[in-house]
Short mmCIF file of C-alpha atoms and ligand atoms in Angstrom, two decimals:
data_model
loop_
_atom_site.label_atom_id
_atom_site.label_comp_id
_atom_site.label_asym_id
_atom_site.label_seq_id
_atom_site.Cartn_x
_atom_site.Cartn_y
_atom_site.Cartn_z
CA UNK A 1 46.14 -43.22 -10.47
CA UNK A 2 48.54 -44.48 -13.08
CA UNK A 3 51.45 -46.67 -12.16
CA UNK A 4 54.66 -45.16 -13.39
CA UNK A 5 55.59 -48.40 -15.08
CA UNK A 6 53.44 -47.39 -18.02
CA UNK A 7 55.73 -44.60 -18.95
CA UNK A 8 58.80 -46.07 -17.36
CA UNK A 9 61.74 -45.89 -19.63
CA UNK A 10 64.35 -48.08 -18.12
CA UNK A 11 66.93 -50.43 -19.48
CA UNK A 12 69.07 -53.20 -18.09
CA UNK A 13 72.70 -53.38 -19.11
CA UNK A 14 73.68 -56.95 -19.81
CA UNK A 15 77.34 -57.27 -18.92
CA UNK A 16 79.70 -59.10 -21.14
CA UNK A 17 81.74 -61.75 -19.37
CA UNK A 18 84.68 -60.00 -17.78
CA UNK A 19 82.80 -56.78 -17.01
CA UNK A 20 81.94 -56.25 -13.34
CA UNK A 21 79.74 -54.10 -11.14
CA UNK A 22 82.90 -52.10 -10.38
CA UNK A 23 83.34 -51.31 -14.08
CA UNK A 24 79.77 -50.12 -14.30
CA UNK A 25 80.22 -47.87 -11.27
CA UNK A 26 83.49 -46.51 -12.67
CA UNK A 27 81.75 -45.66 -15.89
CA UNK A 28 78.87 -43.79 -14.30
CA UNK A 29 81.16 -42.01 -11.86
CA UNK A 30 83.07 -40.77 -14.86
CA UNK A 31 79.92 -39.75 -16.68
CA UNK A 32 78.42 -37.94 -13.70
CA UNK A 33 81.68 -36.24 -12.85
CA UNK A 34 81.34 -34.54 -16.22
CA UNK A 35 77.67 -33.74 -15.88
CA UNK A 36 77.01 -32.27 -12.45
CA UNK A 37 78.05 -35.00 -10.02
CA UNK A 38 74.55 -36.18 -9.19
CA UNK A 39 74.23 -39.15 -6.84
CA UNK A 40 73.10 -42.36 -8.56
CA UNK A 41 72.19 -45.98 -7.93
CA UNK A 42 73.42 -49.07 -9.71
CA UNK A 43 71.15 -52.10 -9.28
CA UNK A 44 72.38 -55.61 -10.02
CA UNK A 45 69.15 -57.43 -10.82
CA UNK A 46 70.94 -60.78 -10.92
CA UNK A 47 71.16 -60.51 -7.13
CA UNK A 48 67.37 -60.83 -6.96
CA UNK A 49 67.55 -64.17 -8.74
CA UNK A 50 70.18 -65.40 -6.30
CA UNK A 51 68.06 -64.32 -3.35
CA UNK A 52 65.10 -66.15 -4.81
CA UNK A 53 67.11 -69.34 -5.25
CA UNK A 54 68.27 -69.05 -1.70
CA UNK A 55 64.67 -68.65 -0.57
CA UNK A 56 63.60 -71.71 -2.49
CA UNK A 57 66.43 -73.73 -1.00
CA UNK A 58 65.71 -72.86 2.60
CA UNK A 59 62.13 -71.64 2.82
CA UNK A 60 60.48 -73.54 0.00
CA UNK A 61 57.15 -74.27 1.70
CA UNK A 62 56.68 -70.60 2.55
CA UNK A 63 55.32 -68.52 -0.29
CA UNK A 64 56.98 -65.10 -0.48
CA UNK A 65 54.88 -61.96 -1.02
CA UNK A 66 57.42 -59.23 -1.68
CA UNK A 67 56.80 -56.05 0.37
CA UNK A 68 56.53 -53.48 -2.41
CA UNK A 69 57.23 -50.51 -0.16
CA UNK A 70 60.86 -51.63 0.27
CA UNK A 71 61.75 -50.85 -3.33
CA UNK A 72 59.19 -50.34 -6.07
CA UNK A 73 61.59 -49.44 -8.85
CA UNK A 74 60.40 -50.87 -12.17
CA UNK A 75 63.32 -53.23 -12.80
CA UNK A 76 62.85 -54.85 -9.39
CA UNK A 77 59.10 -55.34 -9.76
CA UNK A 78 59.53 -56.69 -13.27
CA UNK A 79 62.08 -59.32 -12.22
CA UNK A 80 60.14 -60.38 -9.13
CA UNK A 81 56.97 -60.66 -11.20
CA UNK A 82 58.80 -62.85 -13.72
CA UNK A 83 59.93 -65.03 -10.81
CA UNK A 84 56.29 -65.62 -10.02
CA UNK A 85 56.31 -64.46 -6.42
CA UNK A 86 53.42 -62.59 -4.81
CA UNK A 87 53.29 -58.94 -3.74
CA UNK A 88 52.40 -57.37 -0.41
CA UNK A 89 51.03 -53.87 -1.00
CA UNK A 90 50.30 -51.24 1.61
CA UNK A 91 48.32 -48.80 -0.53
CA UNK A 92 46.27 -48.38 -3.65
CA UNK A 93 49.20 -46.94 -5.56
CA UNK A 94 51.31 -50.01 -4.76
CA UNK A 95 48.46 -52.28 -5.85
CA UNK A 96 48.16 -50.34 -9.11
CA UNK A 97 51.88 -50.69 -9.74
CA UNK A 98 51.82 -54.47 -9.56
CA UNK A 99 48.44 -54.79 -11.29
CA UNK A 100 49.95 -52.88 -14.21
CA UNK A 101 52.50 -55.67 -14.43
CA UNK A 102 49.70 -58.15 -14.91
CA UNK A 103 49.89 -59.70 -11.45
CA UNK A 104 46.77 -61.71 -10.66
CA UNK A 105 44.69 -60.54 -7.67
CA UNK A 106 45.30 -63.78 -5.75
CA UNK A 107 49.01 -62.98 -5.81
CA UNK A 108 48.44 -59.63 -4.14
CA UNK A 109 47.79 -59.04 -0.47
CA UNK A 110 46.76 -55.69 0.91
CA UNK A 111 48.76 -55.51 4.05
CA UNK A 112 48.08 -52.33 5.89
CA UNK A 113 46.25 -52.58 9.21
CA UNK A 114 44.86 -49.03 8.84
CA UNK A 115 43.27 -48.62 5.46
CA UNK A 116 41.31 -45.83 3.81
CA UNK A 117 37.76 -46.86 2.94
CA UNK A 118 38.22 -45.77 -0.67
CA UNK A 119 41.29 -47.98 -1.00
CA UNK A 120 39.42 -50.96 0.46
CA UNK A 121 36.76 -50.38 -2.20
CA UNK A 122 39.48 -50.29 -4.82
CA UNK A 123 40.81 -53.65 -3.60
CA UNK A 124 37.29 -55.08 -3.72
CA UNK A 125 36.75 -53.79 -7.24
CA UNK A 126 39.99 -55.30 -8.51
CA UNK A 127 39.57 -58.66 -6.74
CA UNK A 128 42.27 -58.23 -4.10
CA UNK A 129 40.71 -60.16 -1.23
CA UNK A 130 43.41 -60.90 1.28
CA UNK A 131 44.00 -58.01 3.64
CA UNK A 132 45.17 -57.50 7.19
CA UNK A 133 43.28 -56.15 10.16
CA UNK A 134 44.09 -55.53 13.81
CA UNK A 135 41.09 -53.79 15.38
CA UNK A 136 37.32 -53.67 15.58
CA UNK A 137 36.90 -50.36 13.75
CA UNK A 138 38.84 -51.71 10.83
CA UNK A 139 36.73 -54.87 10.80
CA UNK A 140 33.59 -52.75 10.45
CA UNK A 141 35.15 -50.67 7.71
CA UNK A 142 36.07 -53.80 5.79
CA UNK A 143 32.62 -55.36 6.34
CA UNK A 144 31.05 -52.27 4.77
CA UNK A 145 33.45 -51.86 1.86
CA UNK A 146 34.64 -55.35 1.00
CA UNK A 147 32.30 -57.97 2.49
CA UNK A 148 34.02 -60.84 0.66
CA UNK A 149 37.49 -59.96 1.97
CA UNK A 150 39.62 -62.70 3.53
CA UNK A 151 41.31 -61.30 6.57
CA UNK A 152 44.58 -61.99 8.29
CA UNK A 153 44.56 -60.95 11.92
CA UNK A 154 47.68 -58.93 12.53
CA UNK A 155 49.07 -59.82 15.94
CA UNK A 156 51.58 -57.72 17.81
CA UNK A 157 55.17 -58.86 18.28
CA UNK A 158 57.76 -57.98 20.86
CA UNK A 159 60.32 -55.42 19.87
CA UNK A 160 63.51 -56.58 21.50
CA UNK A 161 65.50 -53.57 20.37
CA UNK A 162 63.26 -51.28 22.44
CA UNK A 163 63.68 -53.24 25.66
CA UNK A 164 60.62 -55.30 26.52
CA UNK A 165 58.13 -53.14 24.73
CA UNK A 166 55.70 -54.46 22.21
CA UNK A 167 55.81 -53.15 18.69
CA UNK A 168 53.04 -50.67 19.46
CA UNK A 169 52.06 -49.18 16.16
CA UNK A 170 50.36 -52.21 14.64
CA UNK A 171 48.99 -55.50 15.78
CA UNK A 172 46.46 -56.72 18.26
CA UNK A 173 47.36 -58.42 21.52
CA UNK A 174 46.74 -62.12 21.60
CA UNK A 175 44.13 -61.66 24.31
CA UNK A 176 41.99 -59.44 22.04
CA UNK A 177 41.90 -61.97 19.24
CA UNK A 178 38.91 -63.88 20.54
CA UNK A 179 36.88 -60.69 20.73
CA UNK A 180 37.88 -59.72 17.20
CA UNK A 181 36.96 -63.14 15.89
CA UNK A 182 33.56 -62.86 17.49
CA UNK A 183 33.07 -59.42 15.95
CA UNK A 184 34.06 -60.78 12.56
CA UNK A 185 31.51 -63.54 12.91
CA UNK A 186 28.79 -61.05 13.74
CA UNK A 187 29.79 -58.82 10.82
CA UNK A 188 30.03 -61.85 8.57
CA UNK A 189 33.55 -61.16 7.44
CA UNK A 190 35.93 -64.03 7.09
CA UNK A 191 39.16 -64.32 9.04
CA UNK A 192 41.38 -66.80 7.24
CA UNK A 193 44.68 -66.45 9.01
CA UNK A 194 47.09 -64.67 11.25
CA UNK A 195 50.03 -62.48 10.45
CA UNK A 196 52.74 -60.68 12.32
CA UNK A 197 55.55 -58.44 11.24
CA UNK A 198 59.07 -58.55 12.55
CA UNK A 199 61.53 -56.19 10.96
CA UNK A 200 64.25 -58.02 9.08
CA UNK A 201 66.77 -56.06 11.12
CA UNK A 202 65.69 -58.09 14.15
CA UNK A 203 68.09 -60.98 14.70
CA UNK A 204 66.70 -62.16 18.04
CA UNK A 205 65.50 -65.76 17.74
CA UNK A 206 63.42 -65.23 20.88
CA UNK A 207 61.15 -62.75 19.10
CA UNK A 208 60.47 -65.19 16.27
CA UNK A 209 59.95 -68.09 18.61
CA UNK A 210 57.42 -66.06 20.48
CA UNK A 211 55.68 -64.79 17.37
CA UNK A 212 55.51 -68.18 15.67
CA UNK A 213 54.27 -69.95 18.72
CA UNK A 214 51.67 -67.19 18.92
CA UNK A 215 50.85 -67.56 15.27
CA UNK A 216 52.89 -68.55 12.28
CA UNK A 217 55.84 -67.88 10.08
CA UNK A 218 58.27 -65.22 9.23
CA UNK A 219 61.30 -65.55 7.15
CA UNK A 220 64.67 -64.08 8.01
CA UNK A 221 67.46 -66.31 6.75
CA UNK A 222 69.70 -65.48 9.67
CA UNK A 223 67.35 -67.24 12.05
CA UNK A 224 65.99 -69.76 9.64
CA UNK A 225 67.38 -72.68 11.63
CA UNK A 226 65.01 -71.55 14.36
CA UNK A 227 62.05 -70.92 12.09
CA UNK A 228 61.91 -74.04 9.98
CA UNK A 229 61.79 -76.57 12.84
CA UNK A 230 59.22 -74.40 14.60
CA UNK A 231 57.01 -74.33 11.55
CA UNK A 232 57.23 -78.11 11.45
CA UNK A 233 56.06 -78.23 15.03
CA UNK A 234 53.32 -75.63 14.91
CA UNK A 235 52.18 -75.85 11.31
CA UNK A 236 53.08 -79.26 9.92
CA UNK A 237 51.98 -79.93 6.37
CA UNK A 238 49.06 -82.03 7.51
CA UNK A 239 47.65 -79.05 9.43
CA UNK A 240 46.47 -77.71 6.08
CA UNK A 241 47.65 -74.20 6.95
CA UNK A 242 49.36 -72.27 4.17
CA UNK A 243 52.32 -70.31 5.38
CA UNK A 244 53.31 -67.15 3.56
CA UNK A 245 55.84 -64.44 4.28
CA UNK A 246 56.40 -60.83 3.30
CA UNK A 247 60.10 -60.46 2.68
CA UNK A 248 61.20 -56.97 1.74
CA UNK A 249 64.81 -56.04 2.33
CA UNK A 250 65.72 -59.68 1.93
CA UNK A 251 65.20 -59.51 -1.81
CA UNK A 252 66.43 -56.05 -2.65
CA UNK A 253 68.95 -54.65 -0.16
CA UNK A 254 72.12 -56.18 -1.51
CA UNK A 255 71.19 -55.58 -5.15
CA UNK A 256 71.69 -51.80 -5.10
CA UNK A 257 74.75 -49.63 -4.66
CA UNK A 258 74.57 -45.87 -4.20
CA UNK A 259 77.27 -43.47 -5.34
CA UNK A 260 77.30 -40.04 -3.71
CA UNK A 261 79.50 -37.04 -4.23
CA UNK A 262 81.21 -34.91 -1.62
CA UNK A 263 79.97 -31.35 -1.90
CA UNK A 264 81.67 -29.72 1.09
CA UNK A 265 84.39 -30.43 3.60
CA UNK A 266 85.41 -29.05 6.97
CA UNK A 267 88.42 -29.78 9.14
CA UNK A 268 87.55 -29.53 12.83
CA UNK A 269 89.49 -29.79 16.03
CA UNK A 270 86.78 -30.03 18.66
CA UNK A 271 87.40 -32.96 20.92
CA UNK A 272 83.72 -33.73 21.02
CA UNK A 273 83.97 -35.09 17.52
CA UNK A 274 86.57 -37.63 18.53
CA UNK A 275 85.40 -41.15 17.94
CA UNK A 276 85.59 -43.09 21.17
CA UNK A 277 88.72 -45.16 21.47
CA UNK A 278 90.74 -42.85 19.28
CA UNK A 279 91.90 -40.50 21.99
CA UNK A 280 95.23 -42.19 22.52
CA UNK A 281 96.13 -42.79 18.92
CA UNK A 282 95.49 -39.30 17.71
CA UNK A 283 98.07 -36.56 17.90
CA UNK A 284 96.70 -33.15 18.78
CA UNK A 285 97.40 -31.44 15.51
CA UNK A 286 95.70 -34.12 13.44
CA UNK A 287 92.49 -32.80 11.91
CA UNK A 288 89.11 -34.46 12.03
CA UNK A 289 87.14 -34.17 8.81
CA UNK A 290 83.47 -33.56 8.30
CA UNK A 291 82.30 -34.31 4.79
CA UNK A 292 78.94 -33.26 3.35
CA UNK A 293 77.45 -35.43 0.62
CA UNK A 294 74.77 -34.69 -1.96
CA UNK A 295 72.35 -37.27 -0.56
CA UNK A 296 71.20 -37.82 3.01
CA UNK A 297 68.41 -38.90 5.34
CA UNK A 298 65.90 -36.73 3.48
CA UNK A 299 66.81 -38.65 0.33
CA UNK A 300 68.20 -42.10 -0.29
CA UNK A 301 69.29 -42.62 3.33
CA UNK A 302 65.76 -42.20 4.69
CA UNK A 303 65.78 -45.65 6.27
CA UNK A 304 68.77 -44.52 8.31
CA UNK A 305 66.36 -42.55 10.50
CA UNK A 306 64.63 -45.70 11.69
CA UNK A 307 67.29 -48.37 11.51
CA UNK A 308 70.78 -48.85 12.68
CA UNK A 309 73.07 -48.03 9.83
CA UNK A 310 76.68 -49.05 10.15
CA UNK A 311 77.88 -49.10 6.61
CA UNK A 312 81.22 -47.50 6.00
CA UNK A 313 81.39 -46.48 2.36
CA UNK A 314 84.13 -47.34 -0.03
CA UNK A 315 86.23 -44.46 -1.36
CA UNK A 316 85.96 -44.53 -5.13
CA UNK A 317 89.20 -42.80 -6.04
CA UNK A 318 92.37 -44.84 -5.85
CA UNK A 319 94.62 -44.15 -2.88
CA UNK A 320 97.83 -45.64 -1.63
CA UNK A 321 97.68 -48.39 0.95
CA UNK A 322 99.92 -46.45 3.31
CA UNK A 323 97.99 -43.20 2.96
CA UNK A 324 97.22 -41.74 6.41
CA UNK A 325 93.65 -42.24 7.64
CA UNK A 326 91.73 -39.57 9.52
CA UNK A 327 88.74 -39.65 11.82
CA UNK A 328 85.86 -38.54 9.61
CA UNK A 329 82.12 -38.07 9.78
CA UNK A 330 79.70 -38.08 6.85
CA UNK A 331 76.66 -35.82 6.56
CA UNK A 332 73.77 -35.31 4.18
CA UNK A 333 73.21 -31.98 2.45
CA UNK A 334 70.39 -30.64 4.66
CA UNK A 335 70.99 -28.27 7.55
CA UNK A 336 69.42 -30.75 9.93
CA UNK A 337 71.62 -32.20 12.67
CA UNK A 338 69.78 -35.51 12.21
CA UNK A 339 71.22 -35.69 8.74
CA UNK A 340 74.30 -37.58 9.85
CA UNK A 341 75.01 -40.70 7.82
CA UNK A 342 78.18 -42.04 9.45
CA UNK A 343 79.19 -40.77 12.89
CA UNK A 344 82.81 -41.66 12.75
CA UNK A 345 85.00 -43.71 10.52
CA UNK A 346 88.57 -43.71 9.32
CA UNK A 347 89.08 -42.46 5.79
CA UNK A 348 91.96 -41.10 3.75
CA UNK A 349 91.68 -37.37 3.22
CA UNK A 350 89.02 -36.69 0.61
CA UNK A 351 88.35 -33.66 -1.55
CA UNK A 352 85.17 -31.96 -2.66
CA UNK A 353 84.11 -33.75 -5.83
CA UNK A 354 85.28 -37.20 -4.68
CA UNK A 355 82.83 -40.10 -4.76
CA UNK A 356 81.79 -42.49 -2.00
CA UNK A 357 80.16 -45.84 -2.72
CA UNK A 358 77.57 -47.32 -0.32
CA UNK A 359 76.61 -51.00 -0.65
CA UNK A 360 73.33 -52.62 0.38
CA UNK A 361 71.20 -49.59 -0.41
CA UNK A 362 68.35 -51.40 -2.16
CA UNK A 363 65.71 -50.96 0.46
CA UNK A 364 64.15 -47.64 1.36
CA UNK A 365 63.30 -44.86 -1.03
CA UNK A 366 63.81 -46.49 -4.40
CA UNK A 367 60.75 -46.16 -6.57
CA UNK A 368 58.56 -44.40 -4.04
CA UNK A 369 57.12 -40.97 -4.30
CA UNK A 370 59.45 -38.74 -2.34
CA UNK A 371 58.02 -37.19 0.80
CA UNK A 372 60.34 -34.25 0.41
CA UNK A 373 59.78 -31.96 -2.50
CA UNK A 374 63.24 -30.67 -3.01
CA UNK A 375 64.83 -34.09 -3.06
CA UNK A 376 65.85 -35.04 -6.57
CA UNK A 377 65.85 -38.76 -6.97
CA UNK A 378 69.15 -40.23 -8.03
CA UNK A 379 68.89 -42.00 -11.37
CA UNK A 380 68.93 -45.81 -11.25
CA UNK A 381 71.01 -47.87 -13.67
CA UNK A 382 70.18 -51.55 -13.85
CA UNK A 383 72.60 -54.23 -14.87
CA UNK A 384 72.82 -57.99 -14.88
CA UNK A 385 75.75 -60.29 -15.50
CA UNK A 386 75.67 -62.44 -18.58
CA UNK A 387 75.72 -65.56 -16.39
CA UNK A 388 72.68 -64.46 -14.41
CA UNK A 389 70.88 -63.55 -17.59
CA UNK A 390 71.68 -66.93 -19.06
CA UNK A 391 70.45 -68.67 -15.94
CA UNK A 392 67.25 -66.68 -16.09
CA UNK A 393 66.62 -67.69 -19.69
CA UNK A 394 67.46 -71.25 -18.85
CA UNK A 395 64.91 -71.34 -16.05
CA UNK A 396 62.30 -69.80 -18.32
CA UNK A 397 62.05 -66.69 -16.15
CA UNK A 398 61.28 -63.85 -18.47
CA UNK A 399 58.72 -61.39 -19.78
CA UNK A 400 58.38 -59.36 -22.95
CA UNK A 401 59.03 -56.13 -21.11
CA UNK A 402 62.21 -57.51 -19.61
CA UNK A 403 63.49 -58.72 -22.95
CA UNK A 404 62.78 -55.39 -24.56
CA UNK A 405 64.77 -53.59 -21.92
CA UNK A 406 68.03 -55.45 -22.14
CA UNK A 407 70.97 -53.95 -23.93
CA UNK A 408 74.41 -55.38 -24.29
CA UNK A 409 77.44 -53.93 -22.55
CA UNK A 410 80.82 -54.96 -23.96
CA UNK A 411 83.53 -55.83 -21.48
CA UNK A 412 85.70 -52.86 -22.42
CA UNK A 413 83.28 -50.13 -21.45
CA UNK A 414 83.89 -46.91 -23.35
CA UNK A 415 84.67 -44.07 -21.03
CA UNK A 416 84.07 -41.14 -23.32
CA UNK A 417 80.81 -39.36 -22.53
CA UNK A 418 79.48 -39.26 -26.11
CA UNK A 419 79.99 -42.94 -26.43
CA UNK A 420 78.83 -43.77 -22.96
CA UNK A 421 77.42 -46.97 -21.70
CA UNK A 422 73.95 -45.65 -20.99
CA UNK A 423 73.41 -44.74 -24.60
CA UNK A 424 74.99 -47.91 -25.94
CA UNK A 425 71.52 -49.43 -26.39
C1 PLP B 501 57.94 -53.28 5.25
C2 PLP B 501 57.12 -54.46 5.46
C3 PLP B 501 57.66 -55.74 5.28
C4 PLP B 501 59.10 -56.00 4.91
O1 PLP B 501 59.92 -55.71 5.96
P1 PLP B 501 61.47 -56.04 5.86
O2 PLP B 501 62.00 -55.67 7.19
O3 PLP B 501 62.00 -55.19 4.75
O4 PLP B 501 61.59 -57.46 5.53
C5 PLP B 501 56.81 -56.82 5.44
N1 PLP B 501 55.51 -56.66 5.78
C6 PLP B 501 54.98 -55.43 5.96
C7 PLP B 501 53.54 -55.31 6.33
C8 PLP B 501 55.76 -54.30 5.82
O5 PLP B 501 55.21 -53.09 6.01
#
């Protein structure tokens, strides 16, 4: 299978000093308003550099392997590759993507506890040795297909969000580890380490404390003050253990903004739609609005199905500060009742054709093959501020592909469609 990077045709707008992300969004809103009002992403690749600096400041001894499934869009992979970090891939197609960028096999880990034999063979053929494993059947499969693999035992973690339950899908219980290690010895496959996965949405220090004392590191900045001292205790430098992490959302979430268009609108009166707490403030004749957008959980909001999503979008059009606000709910375009993006929020009255801007949308569907055939992927426009670009050059972080893809965006962005920003290259 070919990685799509080979025929990727992307460019990165380099913003003149004075031009902002807001200007870029304004420009594309204008352009798409004229050409069918498709949803679109704007990705600020400079944010990835900032995240990497932050990582180096706080988590320096822990080598990051970026979880490709979070966002495999070409601009993201290219920048992260230039930064020299590793990649955690969950499938052959993800491995191919990063191999096409010239990433060395020792900087790739195959991190899927349930792998297809053919994909294990592919890893073996291309020299990807580090992979994860959490059961005996998988050990046997690996022994047959990649005898020189170096395995990380994937141990289960608690999932605090779901009460006291363990994260059941993947991971072995600590008490089964001895048995698995004995099996590995018999099969002559090498276990070189331990791994666990805690979703970055988990902010419970207790879960990390438990997981690290069971094994080793994970990375979330929000609980870093818990993690770093623990690593010092359990895995001090002299222990000779290398600690790595698989950050995903951490790198990409904040870098992408999604603009969606309102395609339908309904005013409703049913009390059941009243947001809790609003009963007293609302007069009976005040409408409640339901807005339908041209992207939803079967598209760019897919991660909304599994995670809490509390983002209230920004209204793109200008409105007066004293404009009345109405209880509103936001829905995706499918007929599915699950396709609700925001349950209730206060917004000025919007019209069909207006745009809403969602921040922090960098992790989820970007770059992946869509599971739903009729979902048209929103186009992605990359940008970077001149300062970030300069910093990147200064630090020697670059690649030929990256350089080829930059184009310059003047600070007074032209708003006429013929002369638009995307063709300014
Ligand atoms: C998705 C994934 C990650 C990244 O998770 P985040 O919550 O985005 O940080 C790390 N490791 C594995 C194995 C994953 O599947």
